[in-house]
Each structure stands twice: as structure tokens, then as C-alpha cells.
Coordinates of C-alpha atoms in Angstrom, one line a residue:
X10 CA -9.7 1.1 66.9
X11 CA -12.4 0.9 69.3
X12 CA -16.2 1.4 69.6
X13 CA -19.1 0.9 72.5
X14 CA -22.5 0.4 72.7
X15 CA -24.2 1.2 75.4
X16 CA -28.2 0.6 76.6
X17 CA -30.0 1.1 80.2
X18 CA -32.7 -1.1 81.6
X19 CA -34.4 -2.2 84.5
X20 CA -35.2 -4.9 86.6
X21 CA -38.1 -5.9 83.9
X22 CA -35.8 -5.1 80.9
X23 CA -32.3 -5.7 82.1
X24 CA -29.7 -3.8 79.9
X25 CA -27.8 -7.1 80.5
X26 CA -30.1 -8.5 77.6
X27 CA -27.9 -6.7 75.1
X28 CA -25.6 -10.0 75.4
X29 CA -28.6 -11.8 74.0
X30 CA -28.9 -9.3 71.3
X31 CA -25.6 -9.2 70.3
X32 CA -24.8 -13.1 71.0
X33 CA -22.3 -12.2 73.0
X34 CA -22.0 -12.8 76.7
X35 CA -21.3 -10.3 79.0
X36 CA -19.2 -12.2 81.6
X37 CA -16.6 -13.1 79.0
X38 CA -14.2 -11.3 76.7
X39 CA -13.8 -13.0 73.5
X40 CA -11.5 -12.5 70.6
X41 CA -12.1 -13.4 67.0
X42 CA -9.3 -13.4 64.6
X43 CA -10.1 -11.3 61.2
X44 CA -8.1 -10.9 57.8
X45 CA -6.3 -8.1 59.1
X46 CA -5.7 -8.5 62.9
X47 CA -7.7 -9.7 66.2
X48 CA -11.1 -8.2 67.4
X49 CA -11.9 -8.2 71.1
X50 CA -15.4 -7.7 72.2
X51 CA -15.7 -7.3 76.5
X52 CA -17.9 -5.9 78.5
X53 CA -16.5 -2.4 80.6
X54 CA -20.3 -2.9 83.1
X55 CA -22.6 -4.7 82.7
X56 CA -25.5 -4.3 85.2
X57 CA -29.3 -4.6 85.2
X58 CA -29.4 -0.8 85.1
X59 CA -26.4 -0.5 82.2
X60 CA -24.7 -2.7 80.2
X61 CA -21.7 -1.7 77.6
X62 CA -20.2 -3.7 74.8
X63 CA -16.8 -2.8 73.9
X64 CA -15.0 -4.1 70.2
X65 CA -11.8 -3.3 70.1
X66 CA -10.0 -4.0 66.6
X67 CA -6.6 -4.6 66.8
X68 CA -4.7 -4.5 63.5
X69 CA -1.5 -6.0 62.1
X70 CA -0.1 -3.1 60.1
X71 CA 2.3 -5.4 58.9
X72 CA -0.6 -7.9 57.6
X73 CA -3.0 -5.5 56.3
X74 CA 0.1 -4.7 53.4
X75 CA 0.7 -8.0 52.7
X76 CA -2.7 -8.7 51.9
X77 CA -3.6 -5.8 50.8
X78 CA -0.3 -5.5 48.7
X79 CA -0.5 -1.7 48.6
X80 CA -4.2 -0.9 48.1
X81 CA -5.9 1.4 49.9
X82 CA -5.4 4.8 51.7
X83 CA -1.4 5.1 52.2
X84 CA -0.6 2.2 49.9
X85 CA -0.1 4.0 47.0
X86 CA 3.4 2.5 45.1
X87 CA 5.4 6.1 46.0
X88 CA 4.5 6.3 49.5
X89 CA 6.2 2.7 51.3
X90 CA 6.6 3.7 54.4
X91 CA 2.8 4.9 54.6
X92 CA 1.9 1.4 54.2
X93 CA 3.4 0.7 57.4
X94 CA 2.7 4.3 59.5
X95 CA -0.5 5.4 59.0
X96 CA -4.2 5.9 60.9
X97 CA -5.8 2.5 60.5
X98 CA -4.8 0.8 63.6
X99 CA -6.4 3.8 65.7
X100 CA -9.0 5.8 62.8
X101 CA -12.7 3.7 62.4
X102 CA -12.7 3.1 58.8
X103 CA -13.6 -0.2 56.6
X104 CA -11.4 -2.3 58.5
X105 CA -13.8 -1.8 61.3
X106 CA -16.6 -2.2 59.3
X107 CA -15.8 -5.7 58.3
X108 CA -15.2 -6.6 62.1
X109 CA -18.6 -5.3 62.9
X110 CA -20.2 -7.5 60.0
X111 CA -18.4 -10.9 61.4
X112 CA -18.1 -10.4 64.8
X113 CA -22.0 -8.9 64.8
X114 CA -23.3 -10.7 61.9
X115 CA -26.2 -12.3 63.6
X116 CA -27.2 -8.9 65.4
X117 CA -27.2 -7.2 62.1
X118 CA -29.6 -9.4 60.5
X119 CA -32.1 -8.8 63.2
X120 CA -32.0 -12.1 64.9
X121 CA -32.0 -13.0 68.2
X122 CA -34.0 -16.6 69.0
X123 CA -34.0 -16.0 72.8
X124 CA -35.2 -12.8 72.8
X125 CA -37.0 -11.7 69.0
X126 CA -39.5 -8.9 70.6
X127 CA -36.6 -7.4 72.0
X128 CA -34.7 -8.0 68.7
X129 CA -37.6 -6.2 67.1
X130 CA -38.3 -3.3 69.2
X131 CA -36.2 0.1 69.6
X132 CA -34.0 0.3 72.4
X133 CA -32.5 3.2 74.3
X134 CA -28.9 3.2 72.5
X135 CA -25.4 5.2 73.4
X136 CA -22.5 4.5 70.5
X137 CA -19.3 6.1 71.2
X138 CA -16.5 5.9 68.2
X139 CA -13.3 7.8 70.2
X140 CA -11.9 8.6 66.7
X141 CA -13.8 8.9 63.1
X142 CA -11.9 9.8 59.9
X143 CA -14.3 12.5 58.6
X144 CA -13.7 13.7 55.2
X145 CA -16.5 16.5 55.2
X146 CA -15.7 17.4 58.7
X147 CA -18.1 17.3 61.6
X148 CA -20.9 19.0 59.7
X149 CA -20.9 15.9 57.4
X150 CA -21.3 13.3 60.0
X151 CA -24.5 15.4 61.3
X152 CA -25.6 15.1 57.7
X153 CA -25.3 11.7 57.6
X154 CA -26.7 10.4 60.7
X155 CA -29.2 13.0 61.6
X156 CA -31.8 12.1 59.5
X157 CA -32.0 8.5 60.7
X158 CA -33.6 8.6 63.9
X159 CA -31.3 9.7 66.8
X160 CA -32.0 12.3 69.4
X161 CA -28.4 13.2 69.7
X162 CA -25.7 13.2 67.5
X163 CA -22.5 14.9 68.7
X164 CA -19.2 15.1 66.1
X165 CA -16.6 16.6 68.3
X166 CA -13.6 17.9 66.1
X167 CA -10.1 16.6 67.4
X168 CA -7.3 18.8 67.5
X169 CA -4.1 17.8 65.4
X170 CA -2.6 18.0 68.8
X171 CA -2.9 19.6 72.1
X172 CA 0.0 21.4 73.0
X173 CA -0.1 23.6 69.4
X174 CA -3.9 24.8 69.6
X175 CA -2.8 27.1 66.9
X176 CA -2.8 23.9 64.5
X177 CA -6.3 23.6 64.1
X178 CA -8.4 20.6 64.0
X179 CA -7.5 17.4 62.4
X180 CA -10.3 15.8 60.2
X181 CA -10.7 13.4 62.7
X182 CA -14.1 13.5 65.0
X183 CA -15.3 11.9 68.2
X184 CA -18.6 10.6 67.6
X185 CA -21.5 10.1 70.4
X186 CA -24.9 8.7 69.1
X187 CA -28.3 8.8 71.7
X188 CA -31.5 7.6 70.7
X189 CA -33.9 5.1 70.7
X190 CA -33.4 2.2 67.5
X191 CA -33.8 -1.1 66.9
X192 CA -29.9 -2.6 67.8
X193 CA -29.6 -4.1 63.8
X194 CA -30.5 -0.6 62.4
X195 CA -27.7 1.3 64.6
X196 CA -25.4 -1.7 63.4
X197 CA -26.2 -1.7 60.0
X198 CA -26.0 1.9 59.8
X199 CA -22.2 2.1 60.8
X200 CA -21.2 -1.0 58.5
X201 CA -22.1 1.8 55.9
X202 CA -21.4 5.0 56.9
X203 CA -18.1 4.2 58.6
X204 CA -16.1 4.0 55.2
X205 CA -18.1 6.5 53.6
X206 CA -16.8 8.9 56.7
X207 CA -13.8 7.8 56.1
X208 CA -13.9 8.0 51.9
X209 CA -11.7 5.1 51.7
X210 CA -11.9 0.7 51.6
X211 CA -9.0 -1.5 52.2
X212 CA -10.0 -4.3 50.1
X213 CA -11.1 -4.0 46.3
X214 CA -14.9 -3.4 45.5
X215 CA -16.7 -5.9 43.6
X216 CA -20.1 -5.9 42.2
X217 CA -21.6 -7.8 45.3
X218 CA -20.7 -4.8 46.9
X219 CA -23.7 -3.0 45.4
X220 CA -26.1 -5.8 47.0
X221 CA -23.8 -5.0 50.7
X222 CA -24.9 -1.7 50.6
X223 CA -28.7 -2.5 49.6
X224 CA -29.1 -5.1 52.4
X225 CA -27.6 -2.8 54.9
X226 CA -29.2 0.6 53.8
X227 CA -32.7 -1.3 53.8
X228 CA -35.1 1.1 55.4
X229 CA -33.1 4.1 55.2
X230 CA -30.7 4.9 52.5
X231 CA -33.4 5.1 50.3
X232 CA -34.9 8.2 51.8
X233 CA -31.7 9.5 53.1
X234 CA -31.0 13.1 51.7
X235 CA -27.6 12.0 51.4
X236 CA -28.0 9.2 49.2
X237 CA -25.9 9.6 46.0
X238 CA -22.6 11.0 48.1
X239 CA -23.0 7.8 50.4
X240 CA -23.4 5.6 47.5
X241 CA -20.6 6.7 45.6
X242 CA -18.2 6.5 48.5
X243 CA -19.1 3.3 49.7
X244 CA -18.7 1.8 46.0
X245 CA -15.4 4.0 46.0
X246 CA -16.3 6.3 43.0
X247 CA -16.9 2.8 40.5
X248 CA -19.3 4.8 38.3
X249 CA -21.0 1.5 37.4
X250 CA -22.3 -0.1 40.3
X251 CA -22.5 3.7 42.1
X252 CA -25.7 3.6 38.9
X253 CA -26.7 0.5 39.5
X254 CA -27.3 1.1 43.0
X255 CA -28.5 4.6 42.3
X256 CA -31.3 3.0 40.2
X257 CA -32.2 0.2 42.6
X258 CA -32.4 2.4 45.5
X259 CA -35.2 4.9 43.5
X260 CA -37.0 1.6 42.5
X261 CA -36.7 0.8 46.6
X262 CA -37.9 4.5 47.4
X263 CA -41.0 4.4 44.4
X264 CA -42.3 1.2 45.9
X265 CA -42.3 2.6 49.6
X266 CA -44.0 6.0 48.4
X267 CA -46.9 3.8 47.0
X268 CA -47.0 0.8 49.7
X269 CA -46.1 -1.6 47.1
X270 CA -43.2 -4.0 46.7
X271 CA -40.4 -3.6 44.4
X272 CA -41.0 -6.0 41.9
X273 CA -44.5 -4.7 41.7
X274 CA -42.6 -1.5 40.2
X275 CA -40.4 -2.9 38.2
X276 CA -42.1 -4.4 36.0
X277 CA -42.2 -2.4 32.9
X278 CA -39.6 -4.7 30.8
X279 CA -39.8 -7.4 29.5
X280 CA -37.2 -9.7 30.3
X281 CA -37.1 -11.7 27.1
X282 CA -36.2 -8.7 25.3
X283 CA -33.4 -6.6 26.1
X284 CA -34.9 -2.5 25.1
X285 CA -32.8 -0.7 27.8
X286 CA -31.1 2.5 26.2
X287 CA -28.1 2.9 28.1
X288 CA -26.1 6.5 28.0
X289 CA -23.2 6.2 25.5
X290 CA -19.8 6.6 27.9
X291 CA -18.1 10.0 27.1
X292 CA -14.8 8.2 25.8
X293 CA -17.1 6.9 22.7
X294 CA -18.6 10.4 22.2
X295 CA -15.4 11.6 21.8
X296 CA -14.2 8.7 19.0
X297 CA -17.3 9.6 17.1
X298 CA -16.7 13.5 17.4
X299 CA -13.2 13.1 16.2
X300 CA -13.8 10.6 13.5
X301 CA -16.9 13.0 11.8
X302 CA -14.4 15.8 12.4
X303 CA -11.6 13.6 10.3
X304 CA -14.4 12.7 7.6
X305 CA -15.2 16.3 7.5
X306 CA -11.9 17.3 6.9
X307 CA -11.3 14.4 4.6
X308 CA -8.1 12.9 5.9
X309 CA -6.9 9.6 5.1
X310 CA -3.7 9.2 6.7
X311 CA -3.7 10.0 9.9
X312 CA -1.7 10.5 13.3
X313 CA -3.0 9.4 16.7
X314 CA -0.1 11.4 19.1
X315 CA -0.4 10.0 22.7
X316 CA -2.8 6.8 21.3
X317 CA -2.4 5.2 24.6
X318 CA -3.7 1.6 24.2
X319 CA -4.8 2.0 21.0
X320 CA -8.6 3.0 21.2
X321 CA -8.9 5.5 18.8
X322 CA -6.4 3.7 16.3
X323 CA -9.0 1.0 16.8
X324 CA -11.8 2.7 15.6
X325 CA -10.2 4.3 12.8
X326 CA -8.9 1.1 11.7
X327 CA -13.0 -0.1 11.3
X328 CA -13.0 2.5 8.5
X329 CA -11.7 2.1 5.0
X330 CA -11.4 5.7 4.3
X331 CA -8.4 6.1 6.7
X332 CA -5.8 4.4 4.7
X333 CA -2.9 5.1 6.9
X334 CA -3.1 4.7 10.5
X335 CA 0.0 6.0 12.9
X336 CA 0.0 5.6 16.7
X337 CA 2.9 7.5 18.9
X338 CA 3.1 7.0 22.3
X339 CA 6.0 7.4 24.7
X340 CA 4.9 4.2 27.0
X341 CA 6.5 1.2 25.8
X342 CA 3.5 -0.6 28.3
X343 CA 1.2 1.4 26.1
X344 CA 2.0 0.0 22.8
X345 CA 2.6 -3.5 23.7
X346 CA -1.1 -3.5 25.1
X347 CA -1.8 -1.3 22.0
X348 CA -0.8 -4.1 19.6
X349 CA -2.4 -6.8 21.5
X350 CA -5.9 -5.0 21.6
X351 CA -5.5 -4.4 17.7
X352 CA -4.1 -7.8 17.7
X353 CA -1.0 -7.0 15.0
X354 CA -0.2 -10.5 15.1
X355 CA -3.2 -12.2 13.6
X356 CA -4.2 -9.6 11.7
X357 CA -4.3 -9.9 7.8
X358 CA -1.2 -8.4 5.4
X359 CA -3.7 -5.7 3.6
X360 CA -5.0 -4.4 7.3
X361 CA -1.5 -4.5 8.9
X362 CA -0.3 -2.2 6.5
X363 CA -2.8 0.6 7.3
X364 CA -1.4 0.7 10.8
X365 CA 2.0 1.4 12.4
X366 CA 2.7 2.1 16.1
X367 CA 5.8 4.2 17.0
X368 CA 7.3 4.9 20.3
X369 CA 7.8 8.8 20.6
X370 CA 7.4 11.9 23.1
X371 CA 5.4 14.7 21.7
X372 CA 8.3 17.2 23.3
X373 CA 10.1 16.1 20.5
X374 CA 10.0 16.8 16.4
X375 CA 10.1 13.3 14.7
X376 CA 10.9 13.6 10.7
X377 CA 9.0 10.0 10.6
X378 CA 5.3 12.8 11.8
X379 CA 6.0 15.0 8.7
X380 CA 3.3 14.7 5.8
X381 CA 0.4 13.2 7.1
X382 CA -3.5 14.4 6.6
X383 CA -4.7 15.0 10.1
X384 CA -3.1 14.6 13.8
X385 CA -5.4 13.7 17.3
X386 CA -4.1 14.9 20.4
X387 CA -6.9 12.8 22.6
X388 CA -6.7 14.1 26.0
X389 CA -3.4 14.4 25.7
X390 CA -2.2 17.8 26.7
X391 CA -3.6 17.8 30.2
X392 CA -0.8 15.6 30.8
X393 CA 1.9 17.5 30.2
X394 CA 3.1 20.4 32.3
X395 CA 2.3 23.9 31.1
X396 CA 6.2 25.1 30.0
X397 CA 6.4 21.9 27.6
X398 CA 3.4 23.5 25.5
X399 CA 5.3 24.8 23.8
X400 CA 7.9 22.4 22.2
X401 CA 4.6 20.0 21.9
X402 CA 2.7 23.0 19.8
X403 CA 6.2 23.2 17.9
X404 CA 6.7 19.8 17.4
X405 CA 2.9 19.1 16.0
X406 CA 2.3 22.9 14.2
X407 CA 5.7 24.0 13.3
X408 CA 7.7 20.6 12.4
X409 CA 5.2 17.9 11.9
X410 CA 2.4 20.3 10.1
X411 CA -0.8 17.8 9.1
X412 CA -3.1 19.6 7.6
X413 CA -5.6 19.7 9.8
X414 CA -5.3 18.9 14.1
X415 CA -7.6 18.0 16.5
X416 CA -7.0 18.6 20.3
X417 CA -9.7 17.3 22.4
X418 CA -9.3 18.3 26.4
X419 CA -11.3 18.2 29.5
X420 CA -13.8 21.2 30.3
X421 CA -13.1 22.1 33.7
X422 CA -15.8 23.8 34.5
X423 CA -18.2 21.0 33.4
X424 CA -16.5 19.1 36.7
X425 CA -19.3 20.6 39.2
X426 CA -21.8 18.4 37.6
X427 CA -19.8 15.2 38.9
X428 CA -21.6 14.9 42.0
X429 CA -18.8 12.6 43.6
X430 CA -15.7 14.6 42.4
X431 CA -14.4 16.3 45.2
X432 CA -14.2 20.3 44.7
X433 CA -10.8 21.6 44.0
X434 CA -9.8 18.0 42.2
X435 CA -9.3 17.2 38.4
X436 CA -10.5 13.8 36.6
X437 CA -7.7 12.0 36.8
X438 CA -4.4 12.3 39.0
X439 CA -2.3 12.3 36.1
X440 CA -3.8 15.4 35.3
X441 CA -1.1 18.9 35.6
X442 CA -4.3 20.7 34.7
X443 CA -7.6 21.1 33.4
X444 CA -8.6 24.3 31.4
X445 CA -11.5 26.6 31.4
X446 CA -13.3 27.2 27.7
X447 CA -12.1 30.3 28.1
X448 CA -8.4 29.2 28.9
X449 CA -8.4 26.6 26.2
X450 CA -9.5 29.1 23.1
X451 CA -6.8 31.2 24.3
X452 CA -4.6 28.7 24.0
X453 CA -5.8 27.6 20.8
X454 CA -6.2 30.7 19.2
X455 CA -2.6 32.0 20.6
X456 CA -1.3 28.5 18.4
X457 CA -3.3 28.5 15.4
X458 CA -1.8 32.6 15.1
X459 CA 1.4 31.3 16.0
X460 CA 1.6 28.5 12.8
X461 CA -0.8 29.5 10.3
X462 CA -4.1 27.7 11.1
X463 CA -6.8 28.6 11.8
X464 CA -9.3 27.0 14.4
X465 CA -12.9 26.2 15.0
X466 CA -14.2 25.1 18.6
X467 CA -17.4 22.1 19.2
X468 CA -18.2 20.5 22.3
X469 CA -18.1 16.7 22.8
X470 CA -21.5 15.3 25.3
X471 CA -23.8 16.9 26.5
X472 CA -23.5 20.6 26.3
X473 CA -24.5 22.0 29.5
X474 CA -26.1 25.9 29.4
X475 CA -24.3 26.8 32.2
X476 CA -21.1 25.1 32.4
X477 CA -20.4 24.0 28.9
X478 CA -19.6 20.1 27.5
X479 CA -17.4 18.1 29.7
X480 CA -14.7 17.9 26.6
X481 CA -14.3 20.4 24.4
X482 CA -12.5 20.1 21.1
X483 CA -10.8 22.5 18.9
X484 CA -10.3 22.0 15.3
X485 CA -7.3 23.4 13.4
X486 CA -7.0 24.1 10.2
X487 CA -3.3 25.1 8.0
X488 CA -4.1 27.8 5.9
X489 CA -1.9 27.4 3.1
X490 CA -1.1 30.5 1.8
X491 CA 0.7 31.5 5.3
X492 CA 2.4 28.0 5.6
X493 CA 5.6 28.6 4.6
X494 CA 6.3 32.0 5.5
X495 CA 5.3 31.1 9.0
X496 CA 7.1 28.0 9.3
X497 CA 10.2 30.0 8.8
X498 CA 9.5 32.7 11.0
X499 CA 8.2 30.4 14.0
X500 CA 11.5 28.5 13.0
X501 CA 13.4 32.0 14.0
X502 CA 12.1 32.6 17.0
X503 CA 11.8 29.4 18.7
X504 CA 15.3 27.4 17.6
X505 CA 16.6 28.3 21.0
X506 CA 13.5 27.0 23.0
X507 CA 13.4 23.6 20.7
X508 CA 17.4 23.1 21.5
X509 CA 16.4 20.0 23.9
X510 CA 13.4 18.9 21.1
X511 CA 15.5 17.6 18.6
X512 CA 14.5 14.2 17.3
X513 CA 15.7 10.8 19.1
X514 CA 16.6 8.9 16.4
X515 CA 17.2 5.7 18.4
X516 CA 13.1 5.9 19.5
X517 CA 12.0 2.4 18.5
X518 CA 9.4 1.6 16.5
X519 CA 6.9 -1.6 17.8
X520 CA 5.3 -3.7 16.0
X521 CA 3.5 -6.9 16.3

């Protein structure tokens, strides 16, 4: 991957003084070895009237797996030979980043002993990028670097090859920057925006990450229109730091609006007491919904179908009114980590008989489900593709038959208010779908007709005028005096489709 940087001067300011600047010297090509490959930085001219630095990343595809060990854009576990043919040896992207940062670390901070008025002042500036991963396209790289001083910014779309025109453009972009800056701003400014073009980082990203982004954004990214989508991508969606640095970077843009310094703002807590409110996570607003809809519904022995690790079992297992706790899951993985969270093997005689973890697929009726209070399908039948419904609504409604079930499910339509999930995508990528409210009660309804229950809807967080909560939940109900009778006839009519959903017998059950 390659870059440039051009200036002009004259005989008083000789361009030649960008090899001060950049502590590099023009008459020799140096190379600098990296975690992932060599970078080069020469000089193509240098001149009193124009001078151009070149860096020129070379990468080691072969490398950049081994330490990476599968991380990043084409590492994923299913796609092998994509860790080894793909864009990163030719594309800008973080890999170039962290070359800029070592190579130019001294230039990015500013300093330059020799020459510190020209370190400080703006300086006519050309940066070339050949090719730029663009996710957003070229209007998104105007976005981004428009507001931060150049005179020119030109994001010309590549074609996905020259000889088929009628193939479009690829989402790669050339990119030319003009203008007059100060050399560490233009720097610092591409440390951060060349990942977030590309929406991808080869290496993991740690909390120090969030102070990376501060220290190179300082002077700009607070202000920038484009703040929250450039903070989310260069933290790689990690909700956490994406609000920490979200908050520090308002405190940053308070204190510039009234000419005072940061910690003059924030100031209002006091630091020997901790009274920060922070927003309950929508995973715990869901325990609590379901657990007030079990007290409501006054179940004590209770089935958690698709507990996963064993979060909900765990909070039910913190109240004495559930006497009988059952997890079913079909990952083995899941309920050994399951039993360690709960921690079955310390745990007292009395409590360990209030829980019992089974290994199970909801496709399947399982005489061991029959009898019990309540059932919780968690998130759980986003998972499953839409023609197993079916035996899943059979095995829970029409063989197992609780008394009451609760079926909690993303809101899809709740997803435009996550600022950093990409249009078109779901929550997770495990997910075969994600229903409308209107999709979901048809669902629900269609079921509870289909069995003998009846259902009730609530939302679970915030429930958004507009769009709804972002999980709904829908609360069933058997009505006894149609139990029977509909048992038998759903038994009728669906014995053909259940064939393949008889019950495993051999399924295992864990324990400590």
C-alpha cells in the first residue's frame, strides 16, 4: 500500500524542509520493519521548488495471519484462504495507519527541534492514497475530510475492473487532498480516518484505544459533524469505549465553546463519591421483564429453552419463589460454561437441587419438558430458520405445554436508532431474521390459536413512539378449557411435519 505527501516552496522556504518535518532525509530511502511487514519511506523529487515523501507498506500476508491468528477483515474461521488472498497488501486500511504512527511518530506529535515555526505553521500540502477501502463510498470520504480544512478533496471511484465497465465501481476510491495545514494535523488525521474508511482493524481494540483516538482527533473530531460514526468505527463498534469516548469528546467540545479547559468542566463530581447513574444494559431489562412476568403469572418451576450460558437461570436461581430451575440448550460449550458461571460444583445440596441443565434442541419434543409452570424462549427464535418454527412451536405448545410461555425477540424496527448498525444488517450474525411488531404478533397470535393460549404483548427498554422497544415480548397463556381438545387436534394435523422431531433419547444431561 502506498501514500505521498507532497509540499512546494521556494528559495526562502524550500519544500526540501519537509525532511526536517518528517525526520526523514530526503537523499536516502529508508526501511523500517513493522509487526506485519517492511515500510519504505523515499523521496520520488525532492527540489527547492517540490519535495515528495513516498511510504510504501509492504506486507507479509503470510505474517499478518500468524499474528493475527484469524482476526480481522477475511480472517473469519470459514473463510481460510481469505486470510491469505485478500486487499491488505494493496487497500490503505489500519495496517497503514500503524506504519504512519511509527514511521511518523515524531511528525505527528508536532515536533520538529530544527525547524518548530515551521512545525507550527500550515503548509501548502498534496496527499495522494492510489487506493482507499471506502465503506460509504466516495460521498463518505467527502464527509469525512471536508470539514477539516482542505481546499480540495477529490474521492475518485475505482472501477472493479477496466475491461468490464458494465461492472460498476468497486468501493475502493482514489483519494487526492490540497490545502494548506499544519503537517501533524494532515497526519493525525489519516491515523484516524484511514480505518474508519476502511470499517475494519487488524489488531484487537483495547481500552487505550479510546485515548489513541482522543490524542489524534485533538482539535477536530470534537466538532466534526461526523463524530459518532467515526468513533464507533475506529473503536470497531465496542459499545463501551465508543460512550466513553462519545462523552469525553462533548466534554472536549463544551470546554472549546466556552474558552475553558476541560477539567474546568468537568468538575461537577465528586470524586470521593461514586453518584454516576449509568443506563441499565438491555440484556438486564429483559431478566427483569421476564422474571415480573413469571411472578405475575406465578410459576415456580420453570424452563429456560436455549439458556445459553446460564444468565437467566442465574437470576432466577437469586429467587426462592422459583423452586425448580431447568436449562436446555443444544451447545455442549454452552452448558459447560453454564455450570461454571452457576458454579454446580461448589454450590450447596438444597440450591443444587433447584437447578438442572439438560442438553436438548428445541426442534425436538423431550418427555423430560412436560409439566412444568412457565417456559422462556430468550432471544431464541431469531436463531432458528423460519420452516423449523414450526416443530419448535410444536415441541414447546403442543408437547411440552407449561402453562404459561414467554418469547422475548428483537424489534427490528427499533434497529434505526443504532447509529453504528449498518442499514440492511441485524444485531447479531447468527441472526436468520429479525421481526417487525407487526410480523411477530402474527406469529404469535397464529400459535397461541394454533394450541389453546392465549397471548398478551409488552415491550422490554425504552419504548420508542415511532419505532417501538428494541425487544418486544409476548406472553402466552394455556387456556384450559381448550387444552385437551386442541392438543389432539394439533396432534392430527401436524404428526407428519413432527416425523423428524421425535425425542433423542440419548441427549445427555450435564451436570456439575
Amino acid at each position: 500500500m502506498f501514500l505521498t505527501i507532497s509540499t512546494i516552496g521556494n528559495s526562502e522556504r524550500p519544500a526540501t524542509d519537509l525532511g526536517f518535518l518528517l525526520h526523514k532525509h530526503p537523499e536516502r530511502a529508508q526501511a523500517f520493519s513493522t509487526s506485519h511487514g517492511t515500510a519504505h519511506v523515499l523521496y520520488p523529487e525532492a527540489s527547492t521548488e517540490r519535495c515528495t515523501a513516498a511510504l510504501l507498506l509492504e506486507v507479509d500476508p503470510v505474517a499478518l495471519v500468524r499474528r493475527g491468528k484469524g482476526k480481522g477483515r477475511g480472517g473469519a474461521p470459514d473463510s481460510a484462504l481469505a486470510q491469505y488472498v485478500n486487499d491488505r497488501p494493496y487497500a490503505a486500511s489500519s495496517l497503514l495507519a500503524v506504519a504512519l504512527a511509527k514511521v511518523f511518530k515524531t511528525a505527528l506529535h508536532g515536533v520538529c527541534q530544527a525547524m518548530p515555526e515551521r512545525a507550527a505553521a500550515p503548509l501548502p500540502l498534496r496527499i495522494e492514497v492510489p487506493a482507499l477501502p471506502a465503506r460509504g463510498g466516495a460521498d463518505l470520504v467527502r464527509a469525512l475530510f471536508g470539514p477539516l480544512g482542505w481546499a480540495t478533496v477529490e474521492a475518485e471511484p475505482i472501477v472493479l475492473d477496466g475491461e468490464f465497465p458494465e461492472w460498476g465501481d468497486s468501493r475502493y476510491v482514489r483519494l487526492v487532498l490540497e490545502g494548506e495545514l499544519r503537517l501533524a494535523d494532515a497526519l493525525n488525521q489519516l491515523y484516524v480516518l484511514l480505518p474508519v474508511l476502511d470499517d475494519a482493524k487488524h489488531y484487537w481494540v483495547a481500552p487505550d484505544e479510546v485515548d489513541k483516538l482522543l490524542r489524534a482527533g485533538d482539535g477536530w473530531l470534537a466538532g466534526h459533524p461526523e463524530r459518532k460514526l467515526i468513533t464507533a468505527r475506529y473503536l470497531s463498534r465496542r459499545w463501551g469505549l465508543t460512550r466513553e469516548a462519545t462523552e469525553r469528546l462533548e466534554l472536549v467540545r463544551l470546554a472549546e465553546a466556552e474558552g475553558l479547559d476541560v477539567e474546568d468542566v468537568d468538575n461537577a463530581v465528586d470524586e470521593s463519591s461514586d453518584t454516576e447513574e449509568r443506563p441499565v444494559p438491555l440484556a438486564e431489562q429483559r431478566r427483569e421483564a421476564i422474571l415480573a412476568a413469571l411472578h405475575t403469572a406465578g410459576a415456580a418451576r420453570v424452563l429456560d429453552l436455549g439458556c445459553g450460558q446460564g444468565q437467566l437461570v442465574q437470576a432466577l436461581l437469586k429467587d426462592v419463589r422459583f423452586t425448580e430451575i431447568v436449562g436446555v440448550d443444544v451447545s455442549v460449550r454452552a452448558l459447560t460454561v453454564a455450570a461454571r458461571r452457576l458454579r454446580l460444583d461448589r454450590m450447596g445440596e438444597r440450591q443444587a437441587a433447584r437447578v438442572t441443565l439438560l442438553q436438548g434442541s428445541l426442534a425436538y419434543t423431550d418427555k423430560r419438558l412436560a409439566g412444568y409452570d412457565a417456559a422462556v424462549l430468550s432471544e431464541v427464535i431469531e436463531h432458528l430458520d423460519l420452516p423449523r418454527l414450526p416443530a419448535l412451536a410444536y415441541a414447546v405448545f403442543g408437547a411440552a405445554r407449561p402453562r404459561t410461555v414467554l418469547v422475548t425477540t428483537p424489534n427490528v424496527e427499533y434497529n434505526v436508532r443504532w447509529e453504528s448498525l449498518p442499514a440492511g444488517h441485524v444485531r447479531h450474525g447468527d441472526h436468520r431474521f429479525e421481526w417487525t411488531r407487526e410480523e411477530f404478533r402474527g406469529w404469535a397470535v397464529g400459535v397461541a390459536g394454533q394450541y389453546g393460549y392465549g397471548v398478551e404483548f409488552a415491550p422490554v427498554g425504552p419504548d420508542d413512539p415511532e419505532v417501538g422497544p428494541p425487544t418486544q415480548m409476548a406472553v402466552f397463556t394455556r387456556t384450559e378449557t381448550t387444552a385437551e381438545t386442541t392438543a389432539e387436534a394439533t396432534a392430527e394435523t401436524t404428526a407428519e411435519a413432527t416425523a423428524e422431531t421425535t425425542t433423542d433419547e440419548t441427549l445427555k444431561e450435564v451436570t456439575a
